[in-house]
Coordinates of N, CA and C in Angstrom, one line a residue:
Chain U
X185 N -2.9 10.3 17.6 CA -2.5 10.0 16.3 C -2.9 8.6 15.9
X186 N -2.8 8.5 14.6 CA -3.4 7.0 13.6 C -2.2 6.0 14.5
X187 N -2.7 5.0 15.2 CA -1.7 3.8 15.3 C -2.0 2.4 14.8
X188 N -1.7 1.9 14.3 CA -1.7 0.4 13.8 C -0.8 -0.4 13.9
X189 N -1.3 -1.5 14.7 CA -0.6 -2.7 15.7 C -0.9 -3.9 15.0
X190 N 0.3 -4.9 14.2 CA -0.2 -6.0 13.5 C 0.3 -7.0 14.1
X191 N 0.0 -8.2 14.5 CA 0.2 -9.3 14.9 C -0.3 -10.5 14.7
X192 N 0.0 -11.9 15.1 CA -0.5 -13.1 14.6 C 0.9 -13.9 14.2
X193 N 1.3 -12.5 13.0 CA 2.9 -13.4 12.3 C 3.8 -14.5 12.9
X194 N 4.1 -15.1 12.2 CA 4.7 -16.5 12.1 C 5.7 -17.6 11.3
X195 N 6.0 -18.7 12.0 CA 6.5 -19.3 10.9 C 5.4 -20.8 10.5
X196 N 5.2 -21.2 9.3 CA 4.1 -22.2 9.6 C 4.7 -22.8 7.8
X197 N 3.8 -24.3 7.9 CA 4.3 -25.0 6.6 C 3.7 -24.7 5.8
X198 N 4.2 -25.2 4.8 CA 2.7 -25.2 3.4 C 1.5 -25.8 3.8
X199 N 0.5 -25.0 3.7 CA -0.4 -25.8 3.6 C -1.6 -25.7 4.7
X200 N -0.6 -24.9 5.5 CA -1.0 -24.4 7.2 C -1.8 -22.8 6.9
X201 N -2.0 -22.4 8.4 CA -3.0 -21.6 8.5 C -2.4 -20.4 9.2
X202 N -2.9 -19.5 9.2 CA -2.8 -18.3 10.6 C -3.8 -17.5 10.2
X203 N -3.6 -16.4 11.5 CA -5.0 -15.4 11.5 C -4.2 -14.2 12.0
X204 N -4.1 -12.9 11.2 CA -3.1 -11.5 11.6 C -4.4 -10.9 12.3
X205 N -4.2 -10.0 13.0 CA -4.7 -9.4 13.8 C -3.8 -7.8 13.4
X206 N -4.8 -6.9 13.4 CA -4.6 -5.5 14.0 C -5.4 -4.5 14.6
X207 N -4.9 -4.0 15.1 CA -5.7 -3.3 16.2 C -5.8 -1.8 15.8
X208 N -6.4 -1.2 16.2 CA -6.2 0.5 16.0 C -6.4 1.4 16.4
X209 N -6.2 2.4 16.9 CA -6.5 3.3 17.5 C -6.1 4.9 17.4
X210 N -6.5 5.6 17.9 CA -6.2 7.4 17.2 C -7.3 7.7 15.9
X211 N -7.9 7.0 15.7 CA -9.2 7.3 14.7 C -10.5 6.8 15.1
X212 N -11.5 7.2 14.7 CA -13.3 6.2 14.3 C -13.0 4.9 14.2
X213 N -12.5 3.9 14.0 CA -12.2 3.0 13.3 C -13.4 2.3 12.5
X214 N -14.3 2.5 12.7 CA -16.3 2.2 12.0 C -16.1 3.2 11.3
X215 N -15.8 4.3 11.5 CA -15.7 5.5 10.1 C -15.4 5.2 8.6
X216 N -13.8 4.1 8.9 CA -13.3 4.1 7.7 C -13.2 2.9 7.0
X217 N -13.2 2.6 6.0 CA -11.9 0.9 5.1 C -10.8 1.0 5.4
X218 N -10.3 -0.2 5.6 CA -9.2 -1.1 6.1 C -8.5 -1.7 4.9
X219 N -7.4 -1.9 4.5 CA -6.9 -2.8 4.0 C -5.5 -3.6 4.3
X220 N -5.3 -4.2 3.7 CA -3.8 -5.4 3.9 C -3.2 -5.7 2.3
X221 N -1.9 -5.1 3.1 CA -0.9 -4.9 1.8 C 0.5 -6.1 2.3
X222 N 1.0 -6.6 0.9 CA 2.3 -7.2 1.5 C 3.0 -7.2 0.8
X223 N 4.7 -7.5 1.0 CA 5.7 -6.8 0.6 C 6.7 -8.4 1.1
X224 N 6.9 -8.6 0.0 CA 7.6 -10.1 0.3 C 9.5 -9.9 0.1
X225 N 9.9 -10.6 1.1 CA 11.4 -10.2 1.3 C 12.3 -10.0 -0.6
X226 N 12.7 -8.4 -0.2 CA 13.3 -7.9 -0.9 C 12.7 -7.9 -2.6
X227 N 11.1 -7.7 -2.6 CA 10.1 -7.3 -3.9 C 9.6 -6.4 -3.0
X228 N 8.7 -5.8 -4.0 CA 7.7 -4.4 -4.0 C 6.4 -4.8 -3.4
X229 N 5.6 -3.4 -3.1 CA 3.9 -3.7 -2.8 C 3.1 -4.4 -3.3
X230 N 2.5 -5.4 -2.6 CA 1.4 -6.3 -3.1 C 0.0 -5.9 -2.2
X231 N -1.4 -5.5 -2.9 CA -2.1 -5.1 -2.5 C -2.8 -6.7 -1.9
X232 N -3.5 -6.7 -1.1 CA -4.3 -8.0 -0.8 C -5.3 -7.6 -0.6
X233 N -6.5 -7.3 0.3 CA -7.5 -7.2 0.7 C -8.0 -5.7 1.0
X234 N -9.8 -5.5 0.9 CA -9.9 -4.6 1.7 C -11.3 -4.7 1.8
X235 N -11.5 -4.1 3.0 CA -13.0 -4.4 3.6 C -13.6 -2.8 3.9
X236 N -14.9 -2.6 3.6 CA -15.8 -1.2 4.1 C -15.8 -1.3 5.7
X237 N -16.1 0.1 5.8 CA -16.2 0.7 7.1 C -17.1 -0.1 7.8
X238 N -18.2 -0.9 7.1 CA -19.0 -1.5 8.2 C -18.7 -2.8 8.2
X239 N -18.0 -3.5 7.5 CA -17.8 -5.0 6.7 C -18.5 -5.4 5.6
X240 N -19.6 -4.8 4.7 CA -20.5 -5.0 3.9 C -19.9 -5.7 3.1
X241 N -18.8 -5.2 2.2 CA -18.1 -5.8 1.4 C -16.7 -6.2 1.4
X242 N -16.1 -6.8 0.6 CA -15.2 -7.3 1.0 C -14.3 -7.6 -0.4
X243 N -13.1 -7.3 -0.5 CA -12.6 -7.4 -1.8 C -10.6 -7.9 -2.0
X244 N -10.8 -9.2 -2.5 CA -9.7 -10.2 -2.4 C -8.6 -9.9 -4.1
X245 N -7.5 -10.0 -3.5 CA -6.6 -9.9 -5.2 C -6.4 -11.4 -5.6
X246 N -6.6 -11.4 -6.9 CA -6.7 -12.8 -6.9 C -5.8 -14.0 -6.8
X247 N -4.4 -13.5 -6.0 CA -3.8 -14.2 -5.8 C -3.8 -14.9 -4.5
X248 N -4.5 -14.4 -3.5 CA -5.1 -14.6 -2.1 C -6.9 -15.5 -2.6
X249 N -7.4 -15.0 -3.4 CA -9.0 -15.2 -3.3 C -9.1 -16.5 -3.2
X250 N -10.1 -16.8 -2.1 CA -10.4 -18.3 -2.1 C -9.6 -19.2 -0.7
X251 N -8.4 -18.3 -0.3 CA -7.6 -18.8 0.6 C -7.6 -17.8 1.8
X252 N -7.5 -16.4 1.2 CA -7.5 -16.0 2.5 C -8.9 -14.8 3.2
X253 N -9.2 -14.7 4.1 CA -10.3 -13.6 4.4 C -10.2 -12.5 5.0
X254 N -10.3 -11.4 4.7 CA -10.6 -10.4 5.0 C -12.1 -10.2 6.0
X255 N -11.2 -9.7 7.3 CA -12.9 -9.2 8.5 C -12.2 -8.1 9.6
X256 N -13.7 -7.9 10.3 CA -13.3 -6.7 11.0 C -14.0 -7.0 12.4
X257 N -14.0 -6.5 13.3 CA -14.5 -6.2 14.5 C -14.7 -5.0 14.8
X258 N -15.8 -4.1 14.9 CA -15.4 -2.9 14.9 C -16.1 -2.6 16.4
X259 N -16.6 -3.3 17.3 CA -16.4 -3.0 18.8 C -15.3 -3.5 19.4
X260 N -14.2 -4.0 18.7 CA -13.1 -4.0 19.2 C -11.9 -3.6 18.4
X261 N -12.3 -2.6 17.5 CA -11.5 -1.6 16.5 C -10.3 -2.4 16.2
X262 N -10.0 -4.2 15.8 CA -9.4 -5.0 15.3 C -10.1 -5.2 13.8
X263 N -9.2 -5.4 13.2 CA -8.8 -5.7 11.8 C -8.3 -7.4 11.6
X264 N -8.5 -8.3 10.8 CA -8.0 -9.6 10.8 C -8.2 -9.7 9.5
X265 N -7.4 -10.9 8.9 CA -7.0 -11.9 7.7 C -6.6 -12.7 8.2
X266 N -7.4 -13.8 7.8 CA -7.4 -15.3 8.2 C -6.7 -16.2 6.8
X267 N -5.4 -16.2 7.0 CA -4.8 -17.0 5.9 C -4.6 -18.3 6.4
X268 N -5.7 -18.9 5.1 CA -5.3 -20.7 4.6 C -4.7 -20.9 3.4
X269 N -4.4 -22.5 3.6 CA -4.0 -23.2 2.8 C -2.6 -22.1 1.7
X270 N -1.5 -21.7 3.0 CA -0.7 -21.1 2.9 C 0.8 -21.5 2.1
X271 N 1.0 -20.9 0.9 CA 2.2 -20.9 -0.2 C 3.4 -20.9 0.4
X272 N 4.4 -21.5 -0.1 CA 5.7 -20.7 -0.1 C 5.7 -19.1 -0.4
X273 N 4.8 -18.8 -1.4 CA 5.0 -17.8 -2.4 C 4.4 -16.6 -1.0
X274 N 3.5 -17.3 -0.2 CA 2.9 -15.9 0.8 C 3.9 -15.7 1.5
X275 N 5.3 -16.1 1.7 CA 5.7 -15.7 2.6 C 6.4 -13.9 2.3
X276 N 5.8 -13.0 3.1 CA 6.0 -11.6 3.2 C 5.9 -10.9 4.7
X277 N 5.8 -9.6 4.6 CA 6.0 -8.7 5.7 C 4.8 -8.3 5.6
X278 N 3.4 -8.2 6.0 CA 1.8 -8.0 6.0 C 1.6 -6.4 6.9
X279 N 1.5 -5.6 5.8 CA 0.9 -4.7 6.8 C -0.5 -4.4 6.6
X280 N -1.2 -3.7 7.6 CA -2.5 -3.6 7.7 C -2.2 -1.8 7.4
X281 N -3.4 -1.3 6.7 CA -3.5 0.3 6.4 C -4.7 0.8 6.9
X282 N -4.9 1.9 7.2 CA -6.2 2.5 7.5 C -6.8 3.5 6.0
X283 N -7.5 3.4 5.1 CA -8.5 3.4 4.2 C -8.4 5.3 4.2
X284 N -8.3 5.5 3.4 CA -8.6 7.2 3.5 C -10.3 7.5 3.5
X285 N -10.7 6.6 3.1 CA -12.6 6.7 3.2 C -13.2 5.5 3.6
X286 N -14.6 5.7 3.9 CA -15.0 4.7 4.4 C -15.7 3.6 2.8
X287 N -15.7 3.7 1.8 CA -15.8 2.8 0.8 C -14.6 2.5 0.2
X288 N -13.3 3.3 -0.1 CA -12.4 2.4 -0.3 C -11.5 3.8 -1.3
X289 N -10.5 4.3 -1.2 CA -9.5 4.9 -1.9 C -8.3 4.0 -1.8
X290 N -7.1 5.2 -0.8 CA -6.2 4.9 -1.1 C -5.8 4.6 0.6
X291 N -4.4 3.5 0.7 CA -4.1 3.5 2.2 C -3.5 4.9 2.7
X292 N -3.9 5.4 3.5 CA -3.1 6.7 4.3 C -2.2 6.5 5.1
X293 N -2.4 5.5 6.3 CA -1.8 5.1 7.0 C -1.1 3.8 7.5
X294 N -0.2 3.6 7.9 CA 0.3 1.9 7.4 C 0.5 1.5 9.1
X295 N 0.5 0.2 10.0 CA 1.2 -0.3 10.4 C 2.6 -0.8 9.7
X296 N 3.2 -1.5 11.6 CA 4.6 -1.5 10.9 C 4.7 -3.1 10.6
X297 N 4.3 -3.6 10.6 CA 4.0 -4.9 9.5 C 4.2 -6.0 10.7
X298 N 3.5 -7.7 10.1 CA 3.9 -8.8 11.0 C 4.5 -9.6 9.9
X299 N 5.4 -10.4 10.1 CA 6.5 -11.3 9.0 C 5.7 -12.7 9.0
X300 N 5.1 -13.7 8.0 CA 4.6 -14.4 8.0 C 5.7 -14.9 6.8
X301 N 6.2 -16.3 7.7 CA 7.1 -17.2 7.3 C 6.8 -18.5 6.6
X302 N 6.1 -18.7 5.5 CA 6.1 -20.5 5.1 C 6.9 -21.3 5.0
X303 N 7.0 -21.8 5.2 CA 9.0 -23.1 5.5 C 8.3 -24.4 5.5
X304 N 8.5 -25.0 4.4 CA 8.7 -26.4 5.4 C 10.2 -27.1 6.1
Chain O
X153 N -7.2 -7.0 -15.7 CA -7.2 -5.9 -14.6 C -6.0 -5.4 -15.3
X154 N -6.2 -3.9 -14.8 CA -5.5 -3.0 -14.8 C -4.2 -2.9 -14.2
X155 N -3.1 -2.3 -15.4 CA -1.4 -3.1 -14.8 C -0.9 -1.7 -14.9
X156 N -0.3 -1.4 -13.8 CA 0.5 0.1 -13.6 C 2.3 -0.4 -13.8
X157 N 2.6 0.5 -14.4 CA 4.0 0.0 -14.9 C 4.8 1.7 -14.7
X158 N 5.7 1.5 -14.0 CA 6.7 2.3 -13.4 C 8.1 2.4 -14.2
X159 N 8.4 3.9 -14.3 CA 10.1 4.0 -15.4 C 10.5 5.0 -14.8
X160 N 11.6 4.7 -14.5 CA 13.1 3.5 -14.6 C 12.3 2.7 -13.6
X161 N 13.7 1.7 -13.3 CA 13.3 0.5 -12.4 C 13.8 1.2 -11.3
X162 N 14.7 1.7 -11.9 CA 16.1 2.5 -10.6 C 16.5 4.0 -11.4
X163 N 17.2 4.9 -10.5 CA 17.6 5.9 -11.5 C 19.0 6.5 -9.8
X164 N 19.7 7.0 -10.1 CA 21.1 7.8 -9.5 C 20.9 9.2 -10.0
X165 N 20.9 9.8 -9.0 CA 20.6 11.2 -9.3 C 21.4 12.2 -8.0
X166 N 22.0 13.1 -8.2 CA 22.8 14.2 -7.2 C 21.9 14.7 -6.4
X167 N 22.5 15.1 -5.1 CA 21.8 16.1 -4.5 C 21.5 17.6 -5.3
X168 N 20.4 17.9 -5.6 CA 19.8 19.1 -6.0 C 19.2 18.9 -7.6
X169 N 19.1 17.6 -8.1 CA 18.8 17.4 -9.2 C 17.3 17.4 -9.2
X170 N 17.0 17.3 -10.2 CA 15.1 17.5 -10.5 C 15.4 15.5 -11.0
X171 N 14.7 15.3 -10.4 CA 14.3 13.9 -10.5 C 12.7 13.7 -11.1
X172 N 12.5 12.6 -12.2 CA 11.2 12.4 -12.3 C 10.8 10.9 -12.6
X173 N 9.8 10.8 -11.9 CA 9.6 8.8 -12.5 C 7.9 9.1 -13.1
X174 N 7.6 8.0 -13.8 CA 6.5 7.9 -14.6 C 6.0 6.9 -14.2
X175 N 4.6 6.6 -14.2 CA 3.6 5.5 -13.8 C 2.7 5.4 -14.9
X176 N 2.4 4.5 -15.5 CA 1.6 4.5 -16.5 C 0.7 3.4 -16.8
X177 N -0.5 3.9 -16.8 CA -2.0 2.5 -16.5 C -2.1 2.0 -17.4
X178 N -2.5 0.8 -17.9 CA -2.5 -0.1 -19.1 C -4.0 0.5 -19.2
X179 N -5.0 0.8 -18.2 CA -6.3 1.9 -18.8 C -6.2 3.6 -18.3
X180 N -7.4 3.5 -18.5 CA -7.8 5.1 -17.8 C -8.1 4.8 -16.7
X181 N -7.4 5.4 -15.6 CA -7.9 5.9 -14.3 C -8.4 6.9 -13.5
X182 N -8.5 7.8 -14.6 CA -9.3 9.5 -13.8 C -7.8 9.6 -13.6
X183 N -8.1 10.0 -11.9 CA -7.0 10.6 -11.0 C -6.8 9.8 -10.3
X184 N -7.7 8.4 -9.8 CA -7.5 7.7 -9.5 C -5.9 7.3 -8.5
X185 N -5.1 8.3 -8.1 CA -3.7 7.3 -8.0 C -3.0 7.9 -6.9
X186 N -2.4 7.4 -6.4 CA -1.1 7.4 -5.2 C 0.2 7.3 -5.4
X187 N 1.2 8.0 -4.6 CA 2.3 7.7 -4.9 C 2.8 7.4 -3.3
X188 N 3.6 6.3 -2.9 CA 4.3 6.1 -1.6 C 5.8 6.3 -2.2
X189 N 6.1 6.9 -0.5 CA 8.0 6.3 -0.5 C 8.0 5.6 0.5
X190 N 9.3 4.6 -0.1 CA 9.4 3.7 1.2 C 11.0 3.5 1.3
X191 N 11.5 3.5 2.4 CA 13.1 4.3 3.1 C 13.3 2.5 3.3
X192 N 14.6 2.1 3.3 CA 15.2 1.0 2.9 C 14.6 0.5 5.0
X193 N 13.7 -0.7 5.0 CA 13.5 -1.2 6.5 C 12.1 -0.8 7.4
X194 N 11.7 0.1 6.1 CA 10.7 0.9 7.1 C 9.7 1.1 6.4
X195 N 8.4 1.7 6.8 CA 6.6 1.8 6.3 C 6.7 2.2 5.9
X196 N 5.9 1.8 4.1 CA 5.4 3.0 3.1 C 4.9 4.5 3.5
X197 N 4.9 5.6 2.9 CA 4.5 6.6 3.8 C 3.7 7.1 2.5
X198 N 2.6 7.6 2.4 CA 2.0 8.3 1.7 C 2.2 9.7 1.1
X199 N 2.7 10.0 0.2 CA 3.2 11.1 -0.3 C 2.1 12.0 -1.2
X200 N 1.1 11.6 -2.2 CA 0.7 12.2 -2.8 C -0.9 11.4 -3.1
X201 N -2.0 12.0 -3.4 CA -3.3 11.8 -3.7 C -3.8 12.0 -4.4
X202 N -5.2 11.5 -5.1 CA -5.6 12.0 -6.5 C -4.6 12.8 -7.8
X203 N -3.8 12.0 -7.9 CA -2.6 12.4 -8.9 C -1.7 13.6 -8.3
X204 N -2.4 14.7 -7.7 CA -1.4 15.5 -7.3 C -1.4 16.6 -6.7
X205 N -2.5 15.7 -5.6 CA -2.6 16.5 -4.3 C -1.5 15.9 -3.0
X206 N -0.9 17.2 -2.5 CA 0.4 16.4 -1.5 C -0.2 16.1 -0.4
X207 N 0.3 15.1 0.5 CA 0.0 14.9 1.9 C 0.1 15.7 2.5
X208 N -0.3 16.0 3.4 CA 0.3 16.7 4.8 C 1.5 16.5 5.4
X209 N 2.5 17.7 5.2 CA 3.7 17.3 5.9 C 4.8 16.6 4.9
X210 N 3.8 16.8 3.7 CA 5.2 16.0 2.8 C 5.9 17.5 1.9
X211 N 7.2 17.1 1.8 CA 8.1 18.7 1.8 C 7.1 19.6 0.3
X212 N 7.3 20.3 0.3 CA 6.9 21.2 -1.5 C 7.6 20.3 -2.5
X213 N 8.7 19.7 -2.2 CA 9.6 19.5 -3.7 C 9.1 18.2 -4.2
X214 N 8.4 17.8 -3.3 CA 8.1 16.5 -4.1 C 5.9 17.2 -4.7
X215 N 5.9 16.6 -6.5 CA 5.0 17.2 -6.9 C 4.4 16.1 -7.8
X216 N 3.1 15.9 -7.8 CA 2.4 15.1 -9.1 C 1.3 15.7 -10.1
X217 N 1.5 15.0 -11.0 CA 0.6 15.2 -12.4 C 0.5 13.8 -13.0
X218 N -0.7 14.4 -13.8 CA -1.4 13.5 -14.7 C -2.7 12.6 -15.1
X219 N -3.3 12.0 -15.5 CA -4.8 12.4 -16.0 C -5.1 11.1 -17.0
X220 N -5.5 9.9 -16.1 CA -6.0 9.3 -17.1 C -4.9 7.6 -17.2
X221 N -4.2 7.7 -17.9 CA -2.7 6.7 -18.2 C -1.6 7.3 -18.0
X222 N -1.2 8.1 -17.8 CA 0.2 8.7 -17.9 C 0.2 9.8 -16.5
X223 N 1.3 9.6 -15.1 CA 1.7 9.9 -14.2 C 2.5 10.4 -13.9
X224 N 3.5 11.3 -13.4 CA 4.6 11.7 -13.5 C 4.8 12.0 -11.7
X225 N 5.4 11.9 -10.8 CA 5.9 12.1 -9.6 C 7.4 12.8 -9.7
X226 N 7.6 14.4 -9.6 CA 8.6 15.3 -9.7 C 9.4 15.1 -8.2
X227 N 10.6 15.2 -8.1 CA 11.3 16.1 -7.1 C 11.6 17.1 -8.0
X228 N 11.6 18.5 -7.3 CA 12.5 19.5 -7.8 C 14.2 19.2 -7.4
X229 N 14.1 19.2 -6.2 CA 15.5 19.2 -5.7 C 15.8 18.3 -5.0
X230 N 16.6 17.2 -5.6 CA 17.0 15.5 -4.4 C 18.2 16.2 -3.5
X231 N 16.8 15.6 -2.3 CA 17.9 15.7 -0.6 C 18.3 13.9 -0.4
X232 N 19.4 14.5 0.3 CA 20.1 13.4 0.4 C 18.3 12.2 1.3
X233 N 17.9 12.9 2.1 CA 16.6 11.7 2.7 C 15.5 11.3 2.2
X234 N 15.5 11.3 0.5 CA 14.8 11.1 -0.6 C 15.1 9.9 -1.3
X235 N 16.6 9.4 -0.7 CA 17.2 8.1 -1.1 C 16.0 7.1 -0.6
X236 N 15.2 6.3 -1.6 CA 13.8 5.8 -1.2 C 13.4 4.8 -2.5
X237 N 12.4 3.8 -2.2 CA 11.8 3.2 -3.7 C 10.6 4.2 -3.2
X238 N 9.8 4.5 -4.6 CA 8.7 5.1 -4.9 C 7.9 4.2 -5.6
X239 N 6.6 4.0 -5.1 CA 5.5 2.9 -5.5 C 4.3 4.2 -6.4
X240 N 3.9 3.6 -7.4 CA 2.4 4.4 -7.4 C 1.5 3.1 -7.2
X241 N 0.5 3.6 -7.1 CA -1.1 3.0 -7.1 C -2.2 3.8 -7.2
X242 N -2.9 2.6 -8.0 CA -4.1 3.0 -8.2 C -5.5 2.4 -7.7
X243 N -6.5 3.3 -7.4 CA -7.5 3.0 -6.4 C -8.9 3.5 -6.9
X244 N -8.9 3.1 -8.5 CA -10.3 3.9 -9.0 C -11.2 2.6 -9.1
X245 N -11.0 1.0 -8.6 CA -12.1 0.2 -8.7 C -11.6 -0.1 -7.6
X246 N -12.7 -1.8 -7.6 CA -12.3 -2.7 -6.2 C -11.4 -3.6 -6.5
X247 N -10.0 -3.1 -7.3 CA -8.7 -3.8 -7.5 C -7.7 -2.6 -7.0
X248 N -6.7 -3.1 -6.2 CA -6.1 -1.7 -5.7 C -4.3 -2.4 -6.6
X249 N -3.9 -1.4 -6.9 CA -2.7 -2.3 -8.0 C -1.1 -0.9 -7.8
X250 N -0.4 -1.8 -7.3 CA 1.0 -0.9 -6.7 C 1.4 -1.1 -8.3
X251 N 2.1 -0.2 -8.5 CA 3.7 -0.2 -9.7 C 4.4 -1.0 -9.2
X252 N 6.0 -1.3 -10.1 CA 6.4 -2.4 -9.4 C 7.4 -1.8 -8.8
X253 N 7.7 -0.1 -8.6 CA 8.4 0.3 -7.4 C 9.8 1.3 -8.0
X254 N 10.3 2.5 -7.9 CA 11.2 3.3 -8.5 C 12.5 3.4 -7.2
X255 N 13.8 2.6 -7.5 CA 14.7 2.9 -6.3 C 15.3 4.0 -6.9
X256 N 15.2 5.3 -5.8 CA 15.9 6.3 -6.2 C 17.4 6.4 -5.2
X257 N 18.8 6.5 -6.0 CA 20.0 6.4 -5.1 C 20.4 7.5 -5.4
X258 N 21.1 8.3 -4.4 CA 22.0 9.3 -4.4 C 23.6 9.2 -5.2
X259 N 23.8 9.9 -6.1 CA 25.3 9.5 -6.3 C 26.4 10.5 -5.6

């Protein structure tokens, strides 16, 4: 079965960095698109990023664009977002999704999220 | 970019009631769309595809329509484990855009 393992999460200041990590396994992972959604304590879905099956493209919301990156590893079926120059406002629950196609639909499958904390 | 806007915010509905929420695109999106539920603590779960094809595994009573700007996501019959927010989205460019979310409560 689809599994997705997210990690990296943290607590960090304004202004700081981190890098999420997810892993995957129970599918192709080169098969499909990836994305990253987040969900900030106690609001709704925020789409962030998503990357093609091979990495070719790559596609930021513009509230991330410019700060954070979307990439993939796909001989080691990991997923990452490399968030800089980090807000108060990013602080959310980050899950990573597995892509129903390999260019880009809808998420099918979700990990169970990593908590990224901004505090100063 | 394209703004999906969700009605009610909230809605209270009985067990066995036909429940229905609306999603509606500020454009045209084909079919373009998704609907998640998400249970108070826990992962969005994918419920419905291209307007209103079901998941696998997701019960009959939950049902979608619609074509373009206007969405409708049915329950026939609220079970008490349907107590949930409901997100749509849409996925017809390279902007992927949630609603801002339907809490449905049991009364």
């Amino acid at each position: 079965q689809v599994q997705l393992v997210e990690s990296g999460g943290g607590v960090v200041q304004p202004g700081g960095s981190l890098r999420l990590s997810c892993t995957a396994s129970g599918f192709i992972f080169s098969d499909y698109g990836m994305q990253w959604v987040r969900q900030a304590p106690g609001k709704g879905l925020e789409w962030v990023a998503f990357i093609r099956y091979d990495g070719s493209n790559t596609y930021h919301a513009d509230s991330v664009k410019g700060r954070f990156t979307i990439s993939r590893d796909n001989s080691k079926n990991t997923l990452y977002l490399q968030l800089n120059s980090l807000r108060l406002e990013d602080t959310a629950v980050y899950y990573c999704a597995k892509d129903a196609s390999a260019g880009g639909s809808y998420p099918e499958y979700w990990g169970q999220g990593t908590l990224v904390t901004v505090s100063s | 970019d394209v703004q999906m806007t969700q009605s009610p915010s909230s809605l209270s509905a009985s067990v066995g009631d036909r429940v229905t929420i609306t999603c509606r695109a500020s454009q045209g999106i084909s079919n373009y769309l998704a609907w998640y539920q998400q249970k108070p603590g826990k992962v969005p779960k994918l419920l419905i595809y291209a307007a209103s094809t079901l998941q696998s595994g997701v019960p009959s009573r939950f049902s979608g329509s619609g074509f373009g700007t206007d969405f409708t996501l049915t329950i026939s019959s609220l079970q008490p484990e349907d107590a949930a927010t409901y997100y749509c989205q849409k996925y017809n460019s390279a902007l992927w855009t949630f609603g801002q979310g339907t809490k449905v409560e049991l009364k």
